[in-house]
Amino acid sequence: MKRSNHFFACFKKGPAIFLLVAIFLAMSFSITLDLASATSLNEIESLDYCVVVDAGHGGIDPGSIGYKTKVKESTINLAVSKLLEKKLKLIGLRVVMTRENEDGLYGLSTANYKKRDMQKRRDIIKEANPQIVVSVHMNSYIRHNLRGAQVFYDKSSEHSEDLALCIQDQFAEKLEKSDKGVAIGDYYMLKCTPSASVIAECGFLSNEEDEKLLISPSYQELIAECIFAGIVNYLNLD
Ligand SMILES: [Zn+2]
């Protein structure tokens, strides 16, 4: 007997089997409907975002150096970036990291490394085609009194200003000495994409108290939480 004939033959075996099949089909249909109504179109669209997380420096370029501990900025940038990556992925966003280890992005030769490092970051951003780029850095200043976190954006980009304000709000609320407002910055990394792009300078390694906080895993977690919450607010996901 052909399979199709066998299937229809089932219906001839009596009303009990027919009833069971009907109940099964009705239940499946109702489950499908429930799922469709629970997952609204908005929710699906809102999670269709890509964020590039750019851990500043790396390799022979350590960035700033800690005033007391001589910790490398590149190491803290990477730690915070990885914490941020985890949080963003947990809510279903696509995340592209410009670097995932201590290496720089300039390749084997170190000649002219800074330019090639920056160009590689730009290439990664262009390929990812993200809605958001966040570069993670720690600040430094010749005088040791400056403290706190501040977000920089390019003045030509309204999206970037909005994103900067969302993240700075979180910094002001949760991090020490960070109620200082956003700042305009004229940096290469802020001009790599027409999408929202900011540089988060998360505290001063040239200040002893900030440095103590910035090297602690719990404060790094707090920084990542601030940037994450700022992104979520910017995307209206909450
Ligand atoms: Zn830096």
PDB file of C-alpha atoms and ligand atoms in Angstrom, residues 56-57 62-64 73 77 136-139 201, ligand 1:
ATOM      1  CA  GLY A  56      41.056  50.350  22.001  1.00  0.00           C
ATOM      2  CA  HIS A  57      44.807  49.751  21.441  1.00  0.00           C
ATOM      3  CA  PRO A  62      49.281  49.715  25.306  1.00  0.00           C
ATOM      4  CA  GLY A  63      47.445  53.063  25.298  1.00  0.00           C
ATOM      5  CA  SER A  64      47.670  54.826  28.659  1.00  0.00           C
ATOM      6  CA  GLU A  73      44.952  50.538  29.176  1.00  0.00           C
ATOM      7  CA  ASN A  77      39.703  48.000  27.442  1.00  0.00           C
ATOM      8  CA  VAL A 136      36.151  51.381  24.810  1.00  0.00           C
ATOM      9  CA  HIS A 137      39.079  53.375  26.241  1.00  0.00           C
ATOM     10  CA  MET A 138      40.528  54.569  29.542  1.00  0.00           C
ATOM     11  CA  ASN A 139      41.602  58.175  29.755  1.00  0.00           C
ATOM     12  CA  GLU A 201      36.559  56.994  28.020  1.00  0.00           C
TER      13      GLU A 201
HETATM   14 ZN    ZN B   1      42.899  54.885  24.600  1.00  0.00          ZN
END
